[in-house]
Amino acid sequence: MRKIAANYILLPGFEFVKNGYVVLKDGKVMDVVNTGGEIREIPCLEFYGGMIVDDSVRQYIKWVPGDPIREKILQLYRENGACGNGLALIQGVDFTRFIWMLESRIVYLR
């Protein structure tokens, strides 16, 4: 099983987690682990700075600087039931206010 950690995780069907990790089996999300905000070293744990989201966020949301990222992502999940489309990583946002910035970007996690 693959384990991917990040500063934040926001996936459909799971709670919003800070400093947790996603457990994948054959590319499918099996669990999101809430570490209580403290990531410890675990064998084969990959860490990425940013927020892990469903890849539909990369595909379907058009971002404008100043957009509230959590609200837009949760709206997409509610409206489309997005799940199982792979994972993406959001980087470069203002994580103190969860606001999209001009330099923000989303990349597909392979």
Coordinates of N, CA, C and O in Angstrom, one line a residue, residues 9-105:
I9 N -5.5 17.6 3.8 CA -6.1 16.6 2.9 C -7.6 16.9 2.9 O -8.2 17.0 4.0
L10 N -8.2 17.0 1.7 CA -9.6 17.3 1.6 C -10.1 16.4 0.5 O -10.1 16.8 -0.7
L11 N -10.6 15.2 0.8 CA -11.1 14.3 -0.1 C -12.6 14.0 0.2 O -13.0 14.0 1.3
P12 N -13.4 13.6 -0.9 CA -14.8 13.3 -0.7 C -15.0 12.1 0.2 O -14.2 11.1 0.1
G13 N -15.9 12.2 1.1 CA -16.2 11.1 2.0 C -15.3 11.0 3.3 O -15.5 10.1 4.1
F14 N -14.4 12.0 3.4 CA -13.5 12.0 4.5 C -13.5 13.4 5.2 O -13.7 14.3 4.5
E15 N -13.1 13.4 6.4 CA -13.0 14.7 7.1 C -11.8 15.5 6.6 O -10.9 14.9 6.1
F16 N -11.9 16.8 6.8 CA -10.7 17.6 6.4 C -9.6 17.4 7.5 O -9.9 17.4 8.7
V17 N -8.4 17.1 7.0 CA -7.3 16.7 7.9 C -6.1 17.6 7.7 O -5.7 17.9 6.6
K18 N -5.5 18.0 8.8 CA -4.3 18.7 8.8 C -3.1 17.7 9.2 O -3.2 17.0 10.2
N19 N -2.1 17.7 8.3 CA -0.9 16.9 8.6 C -1.3 15.4 8.8 O -0.9 14.8 9.7
G20 N -2.0 14.9 7.8 CA -2.4 13.5 7.8 C -1.8 12.8 6.6 O -1.0 13.3 5.9
Y21 N -2.3 11.6 6.4 CA -1.9 10.9 5.2 C -3.0 10.0 4.6 O -4.0 9.7 5.2
V22 N -2.9 9.8 3.3 CA -3.8 9.0 2.5 C -3.2 7.6 2.3 O -2.0 7.5 1.9
V23 N -4.0 6.6 2.5 CA -3.6 5.2 2.2 C -4.2 4.8 0.9 O -5.5 4.8 0.8
L24 N -3.4 4.4 0.0 CA -3.9 3.9 -1.4 C -3.6 2.5 -1.6 O -2.5 2.0 -1.2
K25 N -4.5 1.8 -2.2 CA -4.3 0.4 -2.6 C -4.7 0.3 -4.0 O -5.8 0.6 -4.4
D26 N -3.8 -0.1 -4.9 CA -4.0 -0.2 -6.3 C -4.6 1.1 -6.9 O -5.5 1.2 -7.7
G27 N -4.1 2.3 -6.3 CA -4.4 3.6 -6.8 C -5.8 4.1 -6.2 O -6.2 5.2 -6.5
K28 N -6.4 3.3 -5.4 CA -7.7 3.7 -4.8 C -7.5 4.1 -3.4 O -6.8 3.5 -2.6
V29 N -8.2 5.2 -3.0 CA -8.1 5.7 -1.6 C -8.8 4.7 -0.7 O -10.0 4.5 -0.8
M30 N -8.1 4.2 0.2 CA -8.7 3.2 1.2 C -9.0 3.9 2.5 O -10.0 3.6 3.2
D31 N -8.2 4.9 2.9 CA -8.4 5.6 4.2 C -7.6 7.0 4.1 O -6.7 7.1 3.4
V32 N -8.1 7.9 5.0 CA -7.4 9.1 5.3 C -7.1 9.1 6.8 O -8.1 9.0 7.6
V33 N -5.8 9.1 7.1 CA -5.5 9.0 8.5 C -5.2 10.4 9.1 O -4.4 11.1 8.6
N34 N -5.9 10.6 10.2 CA -5.8 11.9 11.0 C -4.7 11.6 12.0 O -5.0 10.8 13.0
T35 N -3.6 12.2 11.9 CA -2.5 12.0 12.9 C -2.6 12.9 14.1 O -1.7 12.9 14.9
G36 N -3.6 13.7 14.2 CA -3.7 14.7 15.3 C -2.8 15.9 15.0 O -2.5 16.6 15.9
G37 N -2.5 16.1 13.8 CA -1.7 17.2 13.4 C -0.2 17.0 13.4 O 0.6 18.0 13.2
E38 N 0.3 15.8 13.7 CA 1.7 15.6 13.9 C 2.1 14.3 13.0 O 1.7 13.2 13.3
I39 N 2.8 14.6 11.9 CA 3.2 13.5 11.1 C 4.5 12.9 11.6 O 5.5 13.6 11.8
R40 N 4.5 11.6 11.8 CA 5.7 10.9 12.2 C 6.3 10.1 11.0 O 5.5 9.8 10.1
E41 N 7.5 9.7 11.1 CA 8.1 8.9 10.1 C 7.5 7.5 10.1 O 7.4 6.9 11.1
I42 N 7.1 7.1 8.9 CA 6.5 5.8 8.7 C 7.2 5.2 7.5 O 7.4 6.0 6.5
P43 N 7.6 4.0 7.5 CA 8.3 3.4 6.3 C 7.5 3.7 5.0 O 6.3 3.5 5.0
C44 N 8.1 4.1 4.0 CA 7.6 4.4 2.7 C 6.5 5.5 2.6 O 5.8 5.6 1.7
L45 N 6.5 6.4 3.6 CA 5.6 7.5 3.6 C 6.1 8.6 2.8 O 7.3 9.1 3.0
E46 N 5.4 9.0 1.8 CA 5.8 10.1 0.9 C 5.1 11.4 1.4 O 4.0 11.4 1.8
F47 N 5.9 12.5 1.5 CA 5.3 13.8 1.9 C 5.3 14.8 0.8 O 6.4 15.0 0.1
Y48 N 4.2 15.5 0.7 CA 4.1 16.6 -0.3 C 3.6 17.9 0.4 O 2.7 17.8 1.2
G49 N 4.2 19.0 0.2 CA 3.8 20.3 0.7 C 2.6 20.8 0.0 O 2.6 20.9 -1.2
G50 N 1.5 21.0 0.7 CA 0.3 21.5 0.0 C -1.0 20.7 0.5 O -1.0 20.2 1.6
M51 N -2.0 20.7 -0.4 CA -3.3 20.0 0.0 C -3.6 19.0 -1.0 O -3.7 19.2 -2.2
I52 N -3.8 17.7 -0.6 CA -4.2 16.6 -1.4 C -5.8 16.7 -1.6 O -6.5 16.8 -0.6
V53 N -6.2 16.7 -2.9 CA -7.6 16.7 -3.2 C -7.9 15.7 -4.3 O -7.0 15.1 -4.9
D54 N -9.2 15.4 -4.6 CA -9.5 14.6 -5.7 C -9.1 15.3 -7.0 O -9.2 16.5 -7.1
D55 N -8.7 14.5 -8.0 CA -8.2 15.1 -9.3 C -9.3 15.9 -10.0 O -9.0 16.7 -10.8
S56 N -10.6 15.7 -9.7 CA -11.7 16.4 -10.3 C -11.5 17.9 -10.1 O -11.9 18.8 -10.9
V57 N -10.9 18.3 -8.9 CA -10.6 19.7 -8.6 C -9.7 20.3 -9.7 O -10.0 21.5 -10.1
R58 N -8.8 19.6 -10.1 CA -7.8 20.1 -11.1 C -8.6 20.2 -12.5 O -8.3 21.1 -13.3
Q59 N -9.4 19.3 -12.7 CA -10.1 19.2 -14.0 C -11.3 20.1 -14.2 O -11.5 20.6 -15.3
Y60 N -12.0 20.4 -13.1 CA -13.3 21.0 -13.3 C -13.5 22.4 -12.7 O -14.4 23.1 -12.9
I61 N -12.5 22.8 -11.8 CA -12.7 24.2 -11.2 C -11.8 25.1 -11.9 O -10.6 24.9 -12.1
K62 N -12.3 26.3 -12.3 CA -11.5 27.4 -12.9 C -11.2 28.3 -11.7 O -12.2 28.8 -11.1
W63 N -10.0 28.5 -11.5 CA -9.6 29.3 -10.3 C -9.2 30.7 -10.7 O -8.6 31.0 -11.7
V64 N -9.6 31.6 -9.8 CA -9.3 33.1 -9.9 C -8.6 33.5 -8.6 O -9.1 33.1 -7.5
P65 N -7.6 34.3 -8.6 CA -7.0 34.7 -7.3 C -8.1 35.3 -6.4 O -8.9 36.1 -6.8
G66 N -8.0 34.9 -5.1 CA -8.9 35.3 -4.1 C -10.0 34.3 -3.9 O -10.8 34.5 -2.9
D67 N -10.2 33.3 -4.8 CA -11.2 32.3 -4.5 C -10.9 31.5 -3.2 O -9.8 31.2 -2.9
P68 N -12.0 31.2 -2.5 CA -11.9 30.4 -1.3 C -11.8 29.0 -1.6 O -12.8 28.4 -2.1
I69 N -10.6 28.3 -1.4 CA -10.4 27.0 -2.0 C -11.3 25.9 -1.3 O -11.8 25.1 -2.0
R70 N -11.4 25.9 0.0 CA -12.2 24.9 0.7 C -13.6 24.9 0.2 O -14.2 23.9 -0.1
E71 N -14.2 26.1 0.2 CA -15.6 26.2 -0.2 C -15.9 25.7 -1.6 O -16.8 25.0 -1.9
K72 N -15.0 26.1 -2.6 CA -15.2 25.7 -4.0 C -15.0 24.2 -4.1 O -15.7 23.6 -4.9
I73 N -14.0 23.6 -3.4 CA -13.8 22.2 -3.5 C -15.0 21.4 -2.9 O -15.5 20.5 -3.5
L74 N -15.5 21.8 -1.7 CA -16.6 21.2 -1.1 C -17.9 21.3 -2.0 O -18.6 20.3 -2.1
Q75 N -18.0 22.4 -2.6 CA -19.2 22.6 -3.5 C -19.1 21.6 -4.7 O -20.1 20.9 -5.1
L76 N -17.9 21.4 -5.3 CA -17.7 20.5 -6.4 C -18.0 19.1 -5.9 O -18.7 18.3 -6.6
Y77 N -17.5 18.7 -4.7 CA -17.8 17.4 -4.2 C -19.3 17.1 -4.0 O -19.8 16.1 -4.3
R78 N -20.0 18.1 -3.4 CA -21.4 18.0 -3.2 C -22.2 17.9 -4.5 O -23.1 17.0 -4.6
E79 N -21.9 18.7 -5.5 CA -22.6 18.7 -6.7 C -22.3 17.5 -7.6 O -23.2 17.1 -8.4
N80 N -21.1 17.0 -7.6 CA -20.7 16.0 -8.6 C -20.4 14.7 -7.9 O -20.1 13.7 -8.7
G81 N -20.4 14.6 -6.6 CA -20.0 13.4 -6.0 C -18.6 12.9 -6.4 O -18.4 11.7 -6.5
A82 N -17.7 13.8 -6.6 CA -16.4 13.5 -7.1 C -15.7 12.5 -6.2 O -15.7 12.7 -5.0
C83 N -15.2 11.4 -6.8 CA -14.5 10.5 -6.0 C -13.8 9.5 -6.9 O -14.4 9.0 -7.9
G84 N -12.6 9.1 -6.6 CA -11.9 8.0 -7.3 C -11.4 8.5 -8.6 O -11.1 7.6 -9.5
N85 N -11.2 9.7 -8.8 CA -10.6 10.2 -10.1 C -9.1 10.4 -10.0 O -8.5 11.1 -10.9
G86 N -8.5 9.8 -9.0 CA -7.1 10.1 -8.8 C -6.9 11.2 -7.9 O -7.8 11.8 -7.4
L87 N -5.6 11.5 -7.5 CA -5.3 12.6 -6.6 C -4.6 13.7 -7.3 O -3.8 13.5 -8.2
A88 N -4.8 14.9 -6.7 CA -4.1 16.1 -7.2 C -3.5 16.8 -5.9 O -4.0 16.6 -4.8
L89 N -2.6 17.7 -6.2 CA -1.9 18.4 -5.1 C -2.0 19.9 -5.4 O -1.6 20.3 -6.5
I90 N -2.6 20.7 -4.5 CA -2.7 22.1 -4.6 C -1.5 22.7 -3.8 O -1.3 22.4 -2.7
Q91 N -0.8 23.6 -4.5 CA 0.4 24.2 -3.9 C 0.3 25.7 -4.1 O -0.3 26.2 -5.1
G92 N 1.0 26.5 -3.3 CA 1.1 27.9 -3.5 C 0.0 28.8 -3.1 O -0.1 29.9 -3.4
V93 N -1.0 28.2 -2.4 CA -2.2 29.0 -1.9 C -1.8 29.6 -0.6 O -0.9 29.3 0.1
D94 N -2.6 30.6 -0.2 CA -2.5 31.2 1.1 C -3.2 30.3 2.1 O -4.4 30.3 2.2
F95 N -2.5 29.4 2.8 CA -3.1 28.4 3.7 C -3.5 29.0 5.0 O -4.1 28.3 5.8
T96 N -3.1 30.2 5.3 CA -3.6 30.8 6.5 C -5.1 31.2 6.4 O -5.8 31.2 7.3
R97 N -5.5 31.6 5.1 CA -6.9 32.0 4.8 C -7.5 31.0 3.8 O -8.7 31.2 3.5
F98 N -6.8 30.1 3.3 CA -7.3 29.1 2.3 C -7.8 29.9 1.1 O -9.0 29.7 0.7
I99 N -7.0 30.7 0.5 CA -7.3 31.6 -0.6 C -6.4 31.2 -1.8 O -5.2 31.1 -1.6
W100 N -7.0 31.1 -3.0 CA -6.2 30.9 -4.2 C -5.4 32.2 -4.5 O -5.9 33.3 -4.5
M101 N -4.1 32.0 -4.9 CA -3.2 33.1 -5.2 C -2.8 33.0 -6.7 O -3.0 32.0 -7.3
L102 N -2.3 34.1 -7.2 CA -1.9 34.1 -8.6 C -0.8 33.0 -8.9 O -0.9 32.4 -9.9
E103 N 0.0 32.8 -7.9 CA 1.1 31.7 -8.1 C 0.7 30.3 -7.7 O 1.4 29.4 -7.8
S104 N -0.6 30.1 -7.3 CA -1.1 28.8 -7.0 C -1.2 27.9 -8.2 O -1.3 28.3 -9.3
R105 N -1.1 26.6 -7.9 CA -1.1 25.6 -9.0 C -1.6 24.3 -8.5 O -1.6 24.0 -7.3

